[in-house]
Amino acid sequence: MTASVPPPRTHRPPRPRVVIIGAGIVGCALADELTARGLHDVTVLEQGPLFATGGSSSHAPGLVFATNPSKTMTEFAKYTVAKYSRLDLDGRWCFRAVGGLEAATTPQRWDDLKRKLGLARSWGVRAELVGPDECARMWPLLDSDRVLGGLYTPDDGLAKAVRAGEAQARAATARGAAFLDHHTVVGVERDGGRVRGVVTDRGAFPADVVVSAAGFWGPAIGRMAGVAVPLLPLAHQYAFTAPVEGVENPPEIEARRPLLRHQDRDLYFREHGDRIGIGSYAHRPMPVHLADVAEPGAEASEDMPSKLEFTPADFDPSWRDSVELLPALAGSTIEEGFNGVFSFTPDGMPLLGESRALRGFWLAEAVWVTHSAGAARAVAEWIAEGRPSTDVHECDVHRFEDAQLSPAYVADRGKQSFVEVYDVVHPAQPIEGPRPLRTSPFYQRERDLGAFFLEGGGWERPHWYTANAPLVRPEDEGAVRDPWAARYHSPLVCAEARATREGVALYDMTPLKRLEVSGPGALAFLQRMTTNQLDRKPGGVAYTLLLDPGGGVRSDLTVARLDEDFFQVAVSSSLDVEWLCAHLPADGSAVLRETTAGTCCIGVWGPLARDLVQPLSGDDLSHEGFGFFKARRVHIGHVPVLALRVSYVGELGWELYTGADMGLRLWDTLWEAGRGLGAVAAGRGAFNSLRLEKGYRLAGTDMTTEHDPYEAGLGFAVRLDKGDFIGREAVAAAAEREPRRRLSCLTLDDPERTAMGREPVLVDGAPAGYVTSAAYSTTLGRTVAYAWLPAEAGLPGTAVEVEYFGEPLAATVAAEPLFDPQMARIRR
């Protein structure tokens, strides 16, 4: 599904001077994409030779597998395949679609391939499951007795990175770009918080925009600019066999058989003429210190900095596993190999975007060949047009919290990202370490109640509590049937959701990011940034959206006006903080301060919420005295709190904020008073189930910049008559047309079946959309899912199917919200 949000129509400033650091595959692709958009003053600086520069692109084996749990990464790969398939260099190919084959040798992997087939169908990648005999037909060297089946993707294939880089560089040069070899960057000039140029050992280059596409040298470039680049260089083993009987390909072709992945042993294979290339992620993580990497040579050669000495002992287990899967290799040997250096980030995703620390300094780092052209296009669109056409929040350089930027964290998580490259990773699987990193003031109390913690943004987040085991009913045990969905889930989730609907529950909402925006220009600033009318009396609360210039939904916010010039803003992530900070008025009339670390929050929700909090306060907490979507400072026992009458579970209640120093006292006060009411602690599992019953969207999951508010069902949060705001022109145009697609509510027909998210949705048997969020609803006794569907299929009553691990599950589009559509429970 492609984005329908139109590009913004704004006055364009003079075209900037752009310097790109690095002429690897990403730097070359970026120069091509920028010059194609009219930015012709582009200079690419390379410390090594052109175009086998000595970086990761120079040794990359070139395997391109498009399917990825991330829609964004799949879109990048699809564009890369499409673009490189059109390229040639002096008649030599840059991409060949030999296909891809992922073999399963364990039941767990076979199930995962069924899930990956669903991902492929969700994101528009051609794929099919094939049996052992078909796997052996595609790869005659393979022992079919060891294989349960495979996932075949006919459009995947081989990219020649150096060749594709040079082909794109030639196109960029023809439009005015300059590529300069043997220019080592020694400094980044800056002034007034903006980049001013790049200094090399052969002179200085003024610039308005500098893009670091330096690969594993990125952290060194970042240090010159005063910008943290959370990237860890690691070595990855690649070996070449001696000639193998039955493997015969002309040198100009290289390979005919599909790329083969044996992920159960962390291996991949490709043909090289009459030899086999073997890549391994099975060895120990091998971090690389830049000081130990040789400088690029004067000429292109095999002795490049990114190719370190092969360590045979690390590869020995992988060779044995290779021979086991491909018995024909027993008659061959490892003839040569190397440990190739490339980049890993804490979450395994690229680093794209402009730095807040130094305006005009951009990163295009940790991008592999598979995604190179797609990532370059996104950055080029971002620079030239103000927004990428593909949502990139998962790749944005500002997605990490400060706590996730320490060198120790980057190293620990980078190594784990390497280990997990071919692992079967559950979408809810938490990181193993470092934990705990960030905890709320209630953490010990939660542990005492048997909290099961998952992790997000470094925070420990309770998902359920074993103390609630007596509340579990027999029907809760059957809410999730299959082992995959049962992982990181418990019947306790159902019990806690029901306890919230029937009584009252305490939710730890501390990880919700909080900002204070103040000053005489605070209102004007927030009005300019958001879609809803925020000019309300002090004490008013508003739900509103952040849009990008093209009218796409960046995020949603809750804004409480606490005084004429003072607001509390609840945001979704650090990306929202960056967006708001980037647009603060230059005159200082509005000031933004994040308060998350010094404060905490408890959500008190349920029909008995008022029975719990009113006796603890001398303030009037009646509906008449403290209405819905209002904010007030009150006392709960001895604790001063900011109370917001809001609810994201669809029940009466409040968010109660106080300082971190008083947080434990607040918890204990509420807990003790709630004993007689049967109050429980409830986790994020119940929260997610309840919010889906109410149709509450999750930014970044249910809607992104690829969707406008009307498609997402959030038009009520847009006030076109309030004055100008970012994205207004585009969203006003969207309001005048019928949406082509809608975020639609589905319920599975079989109450004992479930979905997880990212599954394809079939209309008349063909993929037409995909699930964004899903959870079992205790209230309704069946799974609720939200999915993007064509507008005509998103009408209530439409029969569709959700394809779960290859099995189509009958579902029905439902009118929303499913629970309490009159909002009677919240407004009492």
GROMACS .gro file of N, CA and C in nm, residues 206-332:
model
  381
  206PRO      N    1   3.299   2.424   0.199
  206PRO     CA    2   3.182   2.485   0.264
  206PRO      C    3   3.056   2.405   0.232
  207ALA      N    4   2.964   2.403   0.325
  207ALA     CA    5   2.842   2.325   0.305
  207ALA      C    6   2.730   2.378   0.391
  208ASP      N    7   2.609   2.368   0.340
  208ASP     CA    8   2.489   2.396   0.419
  208ASP      C    9   2.433   2.267   0.478
  209VAL      N   10   2.459   2.157   0.409
  209VAL     CA   11   2.416   2.025   0.454
  209VAL      C   12   2.533   1.930   0.441
  210VAL      N   13   2.561   1.857   0.549
  210VAL     CA   14   2.664   1.753   0.547
  210VAL      C   15   2.597   1.622   0.586
  211VAL      N   16   2.619   1.519   0.506
  211VAL     CA   17   2.562   1.388   0.534
  211VAL      C   18   2.675   1.289   0.558
  212SER      N   19   2.673   1.228   0.674
  212SER     CA   20   2.770   1.123   0.704
  212SER      C   21   2.715   0.991   0.655
  213ALA      N   22   2.777   0.940   0.547
  213ALA     CA   23   2.746   0.807   0.496
  213ALA      C   24   2.876   0.726   0.499
  214ALA      N   25   2.945   0.737   0.612
  214ALA     CA   26   3.080   0.684   0.625
  214ALA      C   27   3.084   0.540   0.672
  215GLY      N   28   2.968   0.478   0.690
  215GLY     CA   29   2.967   0.339   0.733
  215GLY      C   30   3.023   0.322   0.872
  216PHE      N   31   3.109   0.221   0.890
  216PHE     CA   32   3.158   0.196   1.026
  216PHE      C   33   3.253   0.304   1.075
  217TRP      N   34   3.293   0.397   0.988
  217TRP     CA   35   3.367   0.514   1.033
  217TRP      C   36   3.274   0.625   1.084
  218GLY      N   37   3.145   0.601   1.078
  218GLY     CA   38   3.048   0.703   1.119
  218GLY      C   39   3.070   0.760   1.258
  219PRO      N   40   3.096   0.677   1.360
  219PRO     CA   41   3.118   0.735   1.493
  219PRO      C   42   3.235   0.833   1.498
  220ALA      N   43   3.339   0.808   1.419
  220ALA     CA   44   3.453   0.900   1.416
  220ALA      C   45   3.412   1.033   1.353
  221ILE      N   46   3.335   1.028   1.246
  221ILE     CA   47   3.285   1.151   1.184
  221ILE      C   48   3.194   1.224   1.282
  222GLY      N   49   3.109   1.149   1.351
  222GLY     CA   50   3.019   1.209   1.448
  222GLY      C   51   3.093   1.283   1.557
  223ARG      N   52   3.203   1.226   1.605
  223ARG     CA   53   3.279   1.295   1.710
  223ARG      C   54   3.334   1.428   1.661
  224MET      N   55   3.374   1.435   1.535
  224MET     CA   56   3.422   1.563   1.480
  224MET      C   57   3.312   1.667   1.479
  225ALA      N   58   3.187   1.622   1.466
  225ALA     CA   59   3.073   1.714   1.459
  225ALA      C   60   3.008   1.734   1.596
  226GLY      N   61   3.056   1.664   1.697
  226GLY     CA   62   2.991   1.671   1.828
  226GLY      C   63   2.858   1.601   1.833
  227VAL      N   64   2.841   1.498   1.751
  227VAL     CA   65   2.715   1.426   1.738
  227VAL      C   66   2.737   1.279   1.773
  228ALA      N   67   2.656   1.227   1.864
  228ALA     CA   68   2.665   1.086   1.899
  228ALA      C   69   2.610   1.002   1.785
  229VAL      N   70   2.685   0.901   1.745
  229VAL     CA   71   2.642   0.807   1.641
  229VAL      C   72   2.641   0.668   1.705
  230PRO      N   73   2.523   0.623   1.750
  230PRO     CA   74   2.515   0.496   1.824
  230PRO      C   75   2.528   0.375   1.732
  231LEU      N   76   2.651   0.345   1.697
  231LEU     CA   77   2.682   0.242   1.599
  231LEU      C   78   2.804   0.166   1.646
  232LEU      N   79   2.800   0.034   1.633
  232LEU     CA   80   2.913  -0.050   1.672
  232LEU      C   81   2.964  -0.126   1.549
  233PRO      N   82   3.092  -0.104   1.510
  233PRO     CA   83   3.149  -0.186   1.403
  233PRO      C   84   3.176  -0.327   1.455
  234LEU      N   85   3.133  -0.426   1.378
  234LEU     CA   86   3.153  -0.566   1.413
  234LEU      C   87   3.205  -0.641   1.291
  235ALA      N   88   3.281  -0.748   1.316
  235ALA     CA   89   3.331  -0.831   1.208
  235ALA      C   90   3.236  -0.949   1.186
  236HIS      N   91   3.218  -0.984   1.060
  236HIS     CA   92   3.127  -1.090   1.017
  236HIS      C   93   3.204  -1.180   0.920
  237GLN      N   94   3.200  -1.309   0.943
  237GLN     CA   95   3.283  -1.400   0.865
  237GLN      C   96   3.220  -1.437   0.731
  238TYR      N   97   3.306  -1.437   0.630
  238TYR     CA   98   3.265  -1.481   0.497
  238TYR      C   99   3.378  -1.564   0.438
  239ALA      N  100   3.340  -1.682   0.383
  239ALA     CA  101   3.441  -1.775   0.332
  239ALA      C  102   3.406  -1.822   0.193
  240PHE      N  103   3.510  -1.859   0.116
  240PHE     CA  104   3.493  -1.913  -0.018
  240PHE      C  105   3.545  -2.056  -0.019
  241THR      N  106   3.466  -2.145  -0.075
  241THR     CA  107   3.514  -2.282  -0.089
  241THR      C  108   3.607  -2.293  -0.210
  242ALA      N  109   3.675  -2.405  -0.218
  242ALA     CA  110   3.741  -2.443  -0.343
  242ALA      C  111   3.631  -2.482  -0.442
  243PRO      N  112   3.664  -2.502  -0.569
  243PRO     CA  113   3.561  -2.543  -0.665
  243PRO      C  114   3.482  -2.663  -0.616
  244VAL      N  115   3.351  -2.656  -0.638
  244VAL     CA  116   3.260  -2.760  -0.593
  244VAL      C  117   3.198  -2.828  -0.715
  245GLU      N  118   3.201  -2.959  -0.715
  245GLU     CA  119   3.145  -3.034  -0.826
  245GLU      C  120   2.995  -3.003  -0.839
  246GLY      N  121   2.953  -2.974  -0.960
  246GLY     CA  122   2.813  -2.943  -0.985
  246GLY      C  123   2.781  -2.795  -0.979
  247VAL      N  124   2.878  -2.713  -0.943
  247VAL     CA  125   2.859  -2.568  -0.939
  247VAL      C  126   2.938  -2.508  -1.056
  248GLU      N  127   2.869  -2.463  -1.157
  248GLU     CA  128   2.933  -2.411  -1.277
  248GLU      C  129   2.856  -2.289  -1.326
  249ASN      N  130   2.915  -2.173  -1.315
  249ASN     CA  131   2.854  -2.049  -1.362
  249ASN      C  132   2.960  -1.965  -1.432
  250PRO      N  133   2.930  -1.909  -1.548
  250PRO     CA  134   3.026  -1.821  -1.613
  250PRO      C  135   3.061  -1.704  -1.523
  251PRO      N  136   3.182  -1.654  -1.530
  251PRO     CA  137   3.223  -1.543  -1.443
  251PRO      C  138   3.131  -1.421  -1.452
  252GLU      N  139   3.080  -1.394  -1.573
  252GLU     CA  140   2.995  -1.275  -1.587
  252GLU      C  141   2.857  -1.294  -1.525
  253ILE      N  142   2.819  -1.420  -1.497
  253ILE     CA  143   2.690  -1.450  -1.437
  253ILE      C  144   2.702  -1.465  -1.286
  254GLU      N  145   2.805  -1.536  -1.243
  254GLU     CA  146   2.836  -1.563  -1.103
  254GLU      C  147   2.745  -1.666  -1.039
  255ALA      N  148   2.613  -1.652  -1.053
  255ALA     CA  149   2.521  -1.740  -0.981
  255ALA      C  150   2.393  -1.759  -1.060
  256ARG      N  151   2.340  -1.880  -1.053
  256ARG     CA  152   2.210  -1.908  -1.112
  256ARG      C  153   2.109  -1.952  -1.006
  257ARG      N  154   2.157  -2.019  -0.905
  257ARG     CA  155   2.067  -2.071  -0.804
  257ARG      C  156   2.026  -1.961  -0.707
  258PRO      N  157   1.911  -1.979  -0.643
  258PRO     CA  158   1.868  -1.877  -0.546
  258PRO      C  159   1.967  -1.860  -0.432
  259LEU      N  160   1.967  -1.744  -0.373
  259LEU     CA  161   2.039  -1.724  -0.249
  259LEU      C  162   1.979  -1.817  -0.144
  260LEU      N  163   2.063  -1.882  -0.067
  260LEU     CA  164   2.016  -1.982   0.029
  260LEU      C  165   2.050  -1.938   0.170
  261ARG      N  166   1.949  -1.940   0.256
  261ARG     CA  167   1.973  -1.909   0.398
  261ARG      C  168   1.939  -2.031   0.484
  262HIS      N  169   2.031  -2.066   0.571
  262HIS     CA  170   2.014  -2.174   0.669
  262HIS      C  171   2.017  -2.107   0.806
  263GLN      N  172   1.907  -2.041   0.836
  263GLN     CA  173   1.905  -1.955   0.955
  263GLN      C  174   1.906  -2.034   1.085
  264ASP      N  175   1.869  -2.161   1.080
  264ASP     CA  176   1.878  -2.242   1.201
  264ASP      C  177   2.022  -2.258   1.247
  265ARG      N  178   2.116  -2.234   1.156
  265ARG     CA  179   2.259  -2.239   1.192
  265ARG      C  180   2.328  -2.106   1.163
  266ASP      N  181   2.250  -2.001   1.146
  266ASP     CA  182   2.306  -1.866   1.126
  266ASP      C  183   2.397  -1.858   1.004
  267LEU      N  184   2.355  -1.922   0.894
  267LEU     CA  185   2.438  -1.929   0.775
  267LEU      C  186   2.361  -1.884   0.651
  268TYR      N  187   2.437  -1.836   0.551
  268TYR     CA  188   2.380  -1.812   0.419
  268TYR      C  189   2.483  -1.853   0.314
  269PHE      N  190   2.433  -1.883   0.193
  269PHE     CA  191   2.516  -1.936   0.086
  269PHE      C  192   2.479  -1.868  -0.046
  270ARG      N  193   2.579  -1.851  -0.130
  270ARG     CA  194   2.557  -1.806  -0.267
  270ARG      C  195   2.668  -1.862  -0.355
  271GLU      N  196   2.637  -1.874  -0.484
  271GLU     CA  197   2.737  -1.922  -0.579
  271GLU      C  198   2.831  -1.809  -0.620
  272HIS      N  199   2.958  -1.845  -0.641
  272HIS     CA  200   3.058  -1.756  -0.700
  272HIS      C  201   3.124  -1.834  -0.814
  273GLY      N  202   3.064  -1.834  -0.930
  273GLY     CA  203   3.121  -1.912  -1.040
  273GLY      C  204   3.114  -2.059  -1.009
  274ASP      N  205   3.232  -2.122  -0.986
  274ASP     CA  206   3.235  -2.264  -0.953
  274ASP      C  207   3.257  -2.289  -0.805
  275ARG      N  208   3.246  -2.183  -0.724
  275ARG     CA  209   3.265  -2.196  -0.580
  275ARG      C  210   3.138  -2.154  -0.506
  276ILE      N  211   3.137  -2.180  -0.378
  276ILE     CA  212   3.027  -2.139  -0.291
  276ILE      C  213   3.080  -2.039  -0.189
  277GLY      N  214   3.007  -1.929  -0.174
  277GLY     CA  215   3.038  -1.835  -0.067
  277GLY      C  216   2.949  -1.862   0.053
  278ILE      N  217   3.010  -1.859   0.172
  278ILE     CA  218   2.937  -1.891   0.296
  278ILE      C  219   2.955  -1.776   0.394
  279GLY      N  220   2.844  -1.720   0.438
  279GLY     CA  221   2.848  -1.616   0.541
  279GLY      C  222   2.794  -1.671   0.672
  280SER      N  223   2.856  -1.631   0.782
  280SER     CA  224   2.818  -1.686   0.913
  280SER      C  225   2.796  -1.576   1.015
  281TYR      N  226   2.682  -1.587   1.085
  281TYR     CA  227   2.655  -1.507   1.204
  281TYR      C  228   2.662  -1.594   1.330
  282ALA      N  229   2.716  -1.716   1.315
  282ALA     CA  230   2.715  -1.811   1.426
  282ALA      C  231   2.829  -1.788   1.525
  283HIS      N  232   2.927  -1.711   1.485
  283HIS     CA  233   3.044  -1.694   1.571
  283HIS      C  234   3.020  -1.589   1.678
  284ARG      N  235   3.114  -1.580   1.769
  284ARG     CA  236   3.108  -1.480   1.876
  284ARG      C  237   3.106  -1.340   1.816
  285PRO      N  238   3.037  -1.245   1.880
  285PRO     CA  239   3.047  -1.106   1.832
  285PRO      C  240   3.191  -1.057   1.841
  286MET      N  241   3.237  -0.993   1.736
  286MET     CA  242   3.376  -0.946   1.730
  286MET      C  243   3.378  -0.796   1.704
  287PRO      N  244   3.365  -0.715   1.811
  287PRO     CA  245   3.370  -0.570   1.793
  287PRO      C  246   3.503  -0.526   1.733
  288VAL      N  247   3.499  -0.422   1.653
  288VAL     CA  248   3.617  -0.372   1.585
  288VAL      C  249   3.643  -0.229   1.632
  289HIS      N  250   3.762  -0.204   1.677
  289HIS     CA  251   3.802  -0.068   1.716
  289HIS      C  252   3.862   0.002   1.594
  290LEU      N  253   3.816   0.122   1.567
  290LEU     CA  254   3.861   0.192   1.448
  290LEU      C  255   4.012   0.212   1.447
  291ALA      N  256   4.071   0.223   1.564
  291ALA     CA  257   4.215   0.241   1.571
  291ALA      C  258   4.290   0.120   1.516
  292ASP      N  259   4.221   0.004   1.515
  292ASP     CA  260   4.285  -0.118   1.466
  292ASP      C  261   4.261  -0.141   1.317
  293VAL      N  262   4.183  -0.052   1.254
  293VAL     CA  263   4.152  -0.067   1.112
  293VAL      C  264   4.253   0.013   1.031
  294ALA      N  265   4.311  -0.050   0.930
  294ALA     CA  266   4.412   0.017   0.848
  294ALA      C  267   4.350   0.129   0.767
  295GLU      N  268   4.432   0.229   0.735
  295GLU     CA  269   4.386   0.335   0.647
  295GLU      C  270   4.365   0.278   0.506
  296PRO      N  271   4.269   0.335   0.430
  296PRO     CA  272   4.248   0.287   0.293
  296PRO      C  273   4.374   0.301   0.209
  297GLY      N  274   4.397   0.201   0.123
  297GLY     CA  275   4.515   0.203   0.039
  297GLY      C  276   4.506   0.306  -0.071
  298ALA      N  277   4.615   0.328  -0.137
  298ALA     CA  278   4.618   0.426  -0.244
  298ALA      C  279   4.538   0.379  -0.366
  299GLU      N  280   4.528   0.250  -0.383
  299GLU     CA  281   4.454   0.196  -0.496
  299GLU      C  282   4.358   0.089  -0.447
  300ALA      N  283   4.255   0.064  -0.525
  300ALA     CA  284   4.161  -0.042  -0.491
  300ALA      C  285   4.235  -0.176  -0.490
  301SER      N  286   4.213  -0.255  -0.388
  301SER     CA  287   4.278  -0.384  -0.378
  301SER      C  288   4.198  -0.474  -0.287
  302GLU      N  289   4.238  -0.600  -0.283
  302GLU     CA  290   4.171  -0.692  -0.193
  302GLU      C  291   4.208  -0.663  -0.048
  303ASP      N  292   4.319  -0.596  -0.026
  303ASP     CA  293   4.364  -0.565   0.110
  303ASP      C  294   4.299  -0.435   0.156
  304MET      N  295   4.168  -0.439   0.173
  304MET     CA  296   4.095  -0.319   0.209
  304MET      C  297   4.071  -0.315   0.359
  305PRO      N  298   4.051  -0.197   0.415
  305PRO     CA  299   4.036  -0.187   0.561
  305PRO      C  300   3.922  -0.269   0.618
  306SER      N  301   3.816  -0.285   0.542
  306SER     CA  302   3.698  -0.355   0.595
  306SER      C  303   3.712  -0.506   0.594
  307LYS      N  304   3.821  -0.557   0.537
  307LYS     CA  305   3.843  -0.701   0.534
  307LYS      C  306   3.957  -0.736   0.629
  308LEU      N  307   3.919  -0.789   0.744
  308LEU     CA  308   4.017  -0.826   0.845
  308LEU      C  309   4.057  -0.972   0.826
  309GLU      N  310   4.164  -1.008   0.893
  309GLU     CA  311   4.217  -1.145   0.879
  309GLU      C  312   4.113  -1.248   0.925
  310PHE      N  313   4.098  -1.351   0.844
  310PHE     CA  314   4.005  -1.460   0.873
  310PHE      C  315   4.053  -1.537   0.996
  311THR      N  316   3.960  -1.575   1.081
  311THR     CA  317   3.993  -1.653   1.201
  311THR      C  318   3.927  -1.791   1.186
  312PRO      N  319   4.000  -1.890   1.134
  312PRO     CA  320   3.942  -2.021   1.102
  312PRO      C  321   3.875  -2.090   1.220
  313ALA      N  322   3.929  -2.074   1.339
  313ALA     CA  323   3.870  -2.143   1.453
  313ALA      C  324   3.728  -2.098   1.478
  314ASP      N  325   3.699  -1.970   1.452
  314ASP     CA  326   3.561  -1.921   1.470
  314ASP      C  327   3.468  -1.981   1.365
  315PHE      N  328   3.524  -2.016   1.249
  315PHE     CA  329   3.440  -2.064   1.140
  315PHE      C  330   3.421  -2.216   1.140
  316ASP      N  331   3.504  -2.289   1.213
  316ASP     CA  332   3.499  -2.436   1.208
  316ASP      C  333   3.359  -2.492   1.234
  317PRO      N  334   3.286  -2.448   1.339
  317PRO     CA  335   3.151  -2.503   1.359
  317PRO      C  336   3.058  -2.474   1.240
  318SER      N  337   3.073  -2.358   1.179
  318SER     CA  338   2.989  -2.322   1.065
  318SER      C  339   3.021  -2.409   0.944
  319TRP      N  340   3.148  -2.446   0.927
  319TRP     CA  341   3.183  -2.535   0.817
  319TRP      C  342   3.118  -2.672   0.836
  320ARG      N  343   3.121  -2.723   0.957
  320ARG     CA  344   3.057  -2.852   0.983
  320ARG      C  345   2.907  -2.844   0.956
  321ASP      N  346   2.843  -2.735   0.998
  321ASP     CA  347   2.700  -2.718   0.972
  321ASP      C  348   2.672  -2.705   0.823
  322SER      N  349   2.763  -2.641   0.751
  322SER     CA  350   2.745  -2.625   0.606
  322SER      C  351   2.751  -2.760   0.535
  323VAL      N  352   2.848  -2.843   0.573
  323VAL     CA  353   2.861  -2.975   0.512
  323VAL      C  354   2.741  -3.062   0.545
  324GLU      N  355   2.686  -3.045   0.665
  324GLU     CA  356   2.569  -3.123   0.703
  324GLU      C  357   2.449  -3.090   0.614
  325LEU      N  358   2.429  -2.961   0.585
  325LEU     CA  359   2.317  -2.922   0.500
  325LEU      C  360   2.346  -2.948   0.353
  326LEU      N  361   2.471  -2.925   0.310
  326LEU     CA  362   2.511  -2.939   0.171
  326LEU      C  363   2.621  -3.044   0.166
  327PRO      N  364   2.587  -3.173   0.165
  327PRO     CA  365   2.688  -3.280   0.174
  327PRO      C  366   2.794  -3.273   0.065
  328ALA      N  367   2.763  -3.216  -0.050
  328ALA     CA  368   2.862  -3.208  -0.157
  328ALA      C  369   2.984  -3.126  -0.117
  329LEU      N  370   2.970  -3.043  -0.015
  329LEU     CA  371   3.084  -2.963   0.029
  329LEU      C  372   3.189  -3.047   0.097
  330ALA      N  373   3.155  -3.170   0.135
  330ALA     CA  374   3.253  -3.257   0.201
  330ALA      C  375   3.374  -3.282   0.113
  331GLY      N  376   3.354  -3.275  -0.017
  331GLY     CA  377   3.465  -3.295  -0.109
  331GLY      C  378   3.542  -3.168  -0.139
  332SER      N  379   3.506  -3.059  -0.072
  332SER     CA  380   3.574  -2.932  -0.094
  332SER      C  381   3.638  -2.885   0.036
   0.00000   0.00000   0.00000
